[in-house]
């Protein structure tokens, strides 16, 4: 069983059933620093299978959005 971190729980609650850009996620989490959000929130969530990319083969795509997988949706409170 993978431990659900505070960051992961905050991220899935921020995204919920929307597809969000990094900017929208930053605003919803009320954080500063794109790199902080990408490294500490998005990267672990993607690697854990909780968050998916709209363009999985192109992580830097200009229209990239992030959404929850079935696994991530189960964590939404």
mmCIF file with all atom_site columns, C-alpha atoms in Angstrom:
data_model
loop_
_atom_site.group_PDB
_atom_site.id
_atom_site.type_symbol
_atom_site.label_atom_id
_atom_site.label_alt_id
_atom_site.label_comp_id
_atom_site.label_asym_id
_atom_site.label_entity_id
_atom_site.label_seq_id
_atom_site.pdbx_PDB_ins_code
_atom_site.Cartn_x
_atom_site.Cartn_y
_atom_site.Cartn_z
_atom_site.occupancy
_atom_site.B_iso_or_equiv
_atom_site.pdbx_formal_charge
_atom_site.auth_seq_id
_atom_site.auth_comp_id
_atom_site.auth_asym_id
_atom_site.auth_atom_id
_atom_site.pdbx_PDB_model_num
ATOM 1  C CA . UNK A 1 1  ? 0.000   0.000  0.000   1.00 0.00 ? 1  UNK A CA 1
ATOM 2  C CA . UNK A 1 2  ? 1.434   3.360  -1.033  1.00 0.00 ? 2  UNK A CA 1
ATOM 3  C CA . UNK A 1 3  ? 1.361   6.054  1.616   1.00 0.00 ? 3  UNK A CA 1
ATOM 4  C CA . UNK A 1 4  ? -0.811  8.995  0.639   1.00 0.00 ? 4  UNK A CA 1
ATOM 5  C CA . UNK A 1 5  ? 1.118   12.149 1.452   1.00 0.00 ? 5  UNK A CA 1
ATOM 6  C CA . UNK A 1 6  ? -0.389  15.467 2.452   1.00 0.00 ? 6  UNK A CA 1
ATOM 7  C CA . UNK A 1 7  ? 0.820   16.913 -0.868  1.00 0.00 ? 7  UNK A CA 1
ATOM 8  C CA . UNK A 1 8  ? -0.855  14.150 -2.863  1.00 0.00 ? 8  UNK A CA 1
ATOM 9  C CA . UNK A 1 9  ? -4.138  14.569 -1.002  1.00 0.00 ? 9  UNK A CA 1
ATOM 10 C CA . UNK A 1 10 ? -4.078  18.351 -1.508  1.00 0.00 ? 10 UNK A CA 1
ATOM 11 C CA . UNK A 1 11 ? -3.315  17.890 -5.208  1.00 0.00 ? 11 UNK A CA 1
ATOM 12 C CA . UNK A 1 12 ? -6.149  15.439 -5.913  1.00 0.00 ? 12 UNK A CA 1
ATOM 13 C CA . UNK A 1 13 ? -8.576  17.650 -3.987  1.00 0.00 ? 13 UNK A CA 1
ATOM 14 C CA . UNK A 1 14 ? -7.454  20.649 -6.046  1.00 0.00 ? 14 UNK A CA 1
ATOM 15 C CA . UNK A 1 15 ? -7.793  18.904 -9.414  1.00 0.00 ? 15 UNK A CA 1
ATOM 16 C CA . UNK A 1 16 ? -10.926 16.845 -8.645  1.00 0.00 ? 16 UNK A CA 1
ATOM 17 C CA . UNK A 1 17 ? -12.746 16.149 -11.895 1.00 0.00 ? 17 UNK A CA 1
ATOM 18 C CA . UNK A 1 18 ? -11.228 19.002 -13.900 1.00 0.00 ? 18 UNK A CA 1
ATOM 19 C CA . UNK A 1 19 ? -8.279  18.970 -16.269 1.00 0.00 ? 19 UNK A CA 1
ATOM 20 C CA . UNK A 1 20 ? -5.932  21.675 -14.981 1.00 0.00 ? 20 UNK A CA 1
ATOM 21 C CA . UNK A 1 21 ? -2.844  23.473 -16.169 1.00 0.00 ? 21 UNK A CA 1
ATOM 22 C CA . UNK A 1 22 ? 0.083   23.922 -13.788 1.00 0.00 ? 22 UNK A CA 1
ATOM 23 C CA . UNK A 1 23 ? -0.962  27.572 -13.337 1.00 0.00 ? 23 UNK A CA 1
ATOM 24 C CA . UNK A 1 24 ? -4.471  26.536 -12.293 1.00 0.00 ? 24 UNK A CA 1
ATOM 25 C CA . UNK A 1 25 ? -3.080  23.964 -9.859  1.00 0.00 ? 25 UNK A CA 1
ATOM 26 C CA . UNK A 1 26 ? -0.761  26.590 -8.334  1.00 0.00 ? 26 UNK A CA 1
ATOM 27 C CA . UNK A 1 27 ? -3.709  28.968 -7.898  1.00 0.00 ? 27 UNK A CA 1
ATOM 28 C CA . UNK A 1 28 ? -5.974  26.293 -6.383  1.00 0.00 ? 28 UNK A CA 1
ATOM 29 C CA . UNK A 1 29 ? -3.281  25.162 -3.937  1.00 0.00 ? 29 UNK A CA 1
ATOM 30 C CA . UNK A 1 30 ? -2.431  28.800 -3.157  1.00 0.00 ? 30 UNK A CA 1
ATOM 31 C CA . UNK A 1 31 ? 1.262   28.111 -3.621  1.00 0.00 ? 31 UNK A CA 1
ATOM 32 C CA . UNK A 1 32 ? 4.094   30.027 -5.215  1.00 0.00 ? 32 UNK A CA 1
ATOM 33 C CA . UNK A 1 33 ? 6.738   28.619 -7.468  1.00 0.00 ? 33 UNK A CA 1
ATOM 34 C CA . UNK A 1 34 ? 6.036   26.463 -10.473 1.00 0.00 ? 34 UNK A CA 1
ATOM 35 C CA . UNK A 1 35 ? 9.103   24.296 -9.844  1.00 0.00 ? 35 UNK A CA 1
ATOM 36 C CA . UNK A 1 36 ? 7.938   23.520 -6.287  1.00 0.00 ? 36 UNK A CA 1
ATOM 37 C CA . UNK A 1 37 ? 4.551   22.323 -7.534  1.00 0.00 ? 37 UNK A CA 1
ATOM 38 C CA . UNK A 1 38 ? 6.022   20.264 -10.370 1.00 0.00 ? 38 UNK A CA 1
ATOM 39 C CA . UNK A 1 39 ? 8.725   18.589 -8.256  1.00 0.00 ? 39 UNK A CA 1
ATOM 40 C CA . UNK A 1 40 ? 6.883   18.107 -4.956  1.00 0.00 ? 40 UNK A CA 1
ATOM 41 C CA . UNK A 1 41 ? 3.297   17.604 -6.097  1.00 0.00 ? 41 UNK A CA 1
ATOM 42 C CA . UNK A 1 42 ? 2.907   16.649 -9.758  1.00 0.00 ? 42 UNK A CA 1
ATOM 43 C CA . UNK A 1 43 ? 5.931   14.436 -10.339 1.00 0.00 ? 43 UNK A CA 1
ATOM 44 C CA . UNK A 1 44 ? 5.252   12.050 -7.406  1.00 0.00 ? 44 UNK A CA 1
ATOM 45 C CA . UNK A 1 45 ? 1.530   11.952 -8.260  1.00 0.00 ? 45 UNK A CA 1
ATOM 46 C CA . UNK A 1 46 ? 2.245   11.084 -11.901 1.00 0.00 ? 46 UNK A CA 1
ATOM 47 C CA . UNK A 1 47 ? 4.815   8.450  -10.930 1.00 0.00 ? 47 UNK A CA 1
ATOM 48 C CA . UNK A 1 48 ? 2.342   6.956  -8.444  1.00 0.00 ? 48 UNK A CA 1
ATOM 49 C CA . UNK A 1 49 ? -0.368  6.744  -11.098 1.00 0.00 ? 49 UNK A CA 1
ATOM 50 C CA . UNK A 1 50 ? -2.730  9.233  -9.438  1.00 0.00 ? 50 UNK A CA 1
ATOM 51 C CA . UNK A 1 51 ? -2.436  11.989 -12.035 1.00 0.00 ? 51 UNK A CA 1
ATOM 52 C CA . UNK A 1 52 ? -2.272  11.697 -15.821 1.00 0.00 ? 52 UNK A CA 1
ATOM 53 C CA . UNK A 1 53 ? -1.112  14.099 -18.521 1.00 0.00 ? 53 UNK A CA 1
ATOM 54 C CA . UNK A 1 54 ? -3.304  15.109 -21.442 1.00 0.00 ? 54 UNK A CA 1
ATOM 55 C CA . UNK A 1 55 ? -0.204  14.763 -23.657 1.00 0.00 ? 55 UNK A CA 1
ATOM 56 C CA . UNK A 1 56 ? 1.697   11.895 -22.015 1.00 0.00 ? 56 UNK A CA 1
ATOM 57 C CA . UNK A 1 57 ? 4.511   11.787 -24.594 1.00 0.00 ? 57 UNK A CA 1
ATOM 58 C CA . UNK A 1 58 ? 5.089   15.551 -24.479 1.00 0.00 ? 58 UNK A CA 1
ATOM 59 C CA . UNK A 1 59 ? 5.439   16.755 -20.871 1.00 0.00 ? 59 UNK A CA 1
ATOM 60 C CA . UNK A 1 60 ? 6.237   20.320 -21.992 1.00 0.00 ? 60 UNK A CA 1
ATOM 61 C CA . UNK A 1 61 ? 3.386   20.617 -24.489 1.00 0.00 ? 61 UNK A CA 1
ATOM 62 C CA . UNK A 1 62 ? 2.011   24.204 -24.434 1.00 0.00 ? 62 UNK A CA 1
ATOM 63 C CA . UNK A 1 63 ? -1.546  22.947 -23.871 1.00 0.00 ? 63 UNK A CA 1
ATOM 64 C CA . UNK A 1 64 ? -0.595  20.359 -21.246 1.00 0.00 ? 64 UNK A CA 1
ATOM 65 C CA . UNK A 1 65 ? -3.270  19.645 -18.684 1.00 0.00 ? 65 UNK A CA 1
ATOM 66 C CA . UNK A 1 66 ? -3.319  17.264 -15.756 1.00 0.00 ? 66 UNK A CA 1
ATOM 67 C CA . UNK A 1 67 ? -6.259  15.158 -14.630 1.00 0.00 ? 67 UNK A CA 1
ATOM 68 C CA . UNK A 1 68 ? -6.906  12.394 -12.119 1.00 0.00 ? 68 UNK A CA 1
ATOM 69 C CA . UNK A 1 69 ? -6.718  8.726  -12.979 1.00 0.00 ? 69 UNK A CA 1
ATOM 70 C CA . UNK A 1 70 ? -9.260  6.273  -11.524 1.00 0.00 ? 70 UNK A CA 1
ATOM 71 C CA . UNK A 1 71 ? -6.767  5.718  -8.698  1.00 0.00 ? 71 UNK A CA 1
ATOM 72 C CA . UNK A 1 72 ? -6.615  9.476  -8.056  1.00 0.00 ? 72 UNK A CA 1
ATOM 73 C CA . UNK A 1 73 ? -10.379 9.901  -8.165  1.00 0.00 ? 73 UNK A CA 1
ATOM 74 C CA . UNK A 1 74 ? -10.701 7.392  -5.314  1.00 0.00 ? 74 UNK A CA 1
ATOM 75 C CA . UNK A 1 75 ? -8.736  9.781  -3.071  1.00 0.00 ? 75 UNK A CA 1
ATOM 76 C CA . UNK A 1 76 ? -10.952 12.840 -3.647  1.00 0.00 ? 76 UNK A CA 1
ATOM 77 C CA . UNK A 1 77 ? -12.655 13.961 -0.465  1.00 0.00 ? 77 UNK A CA 1
#
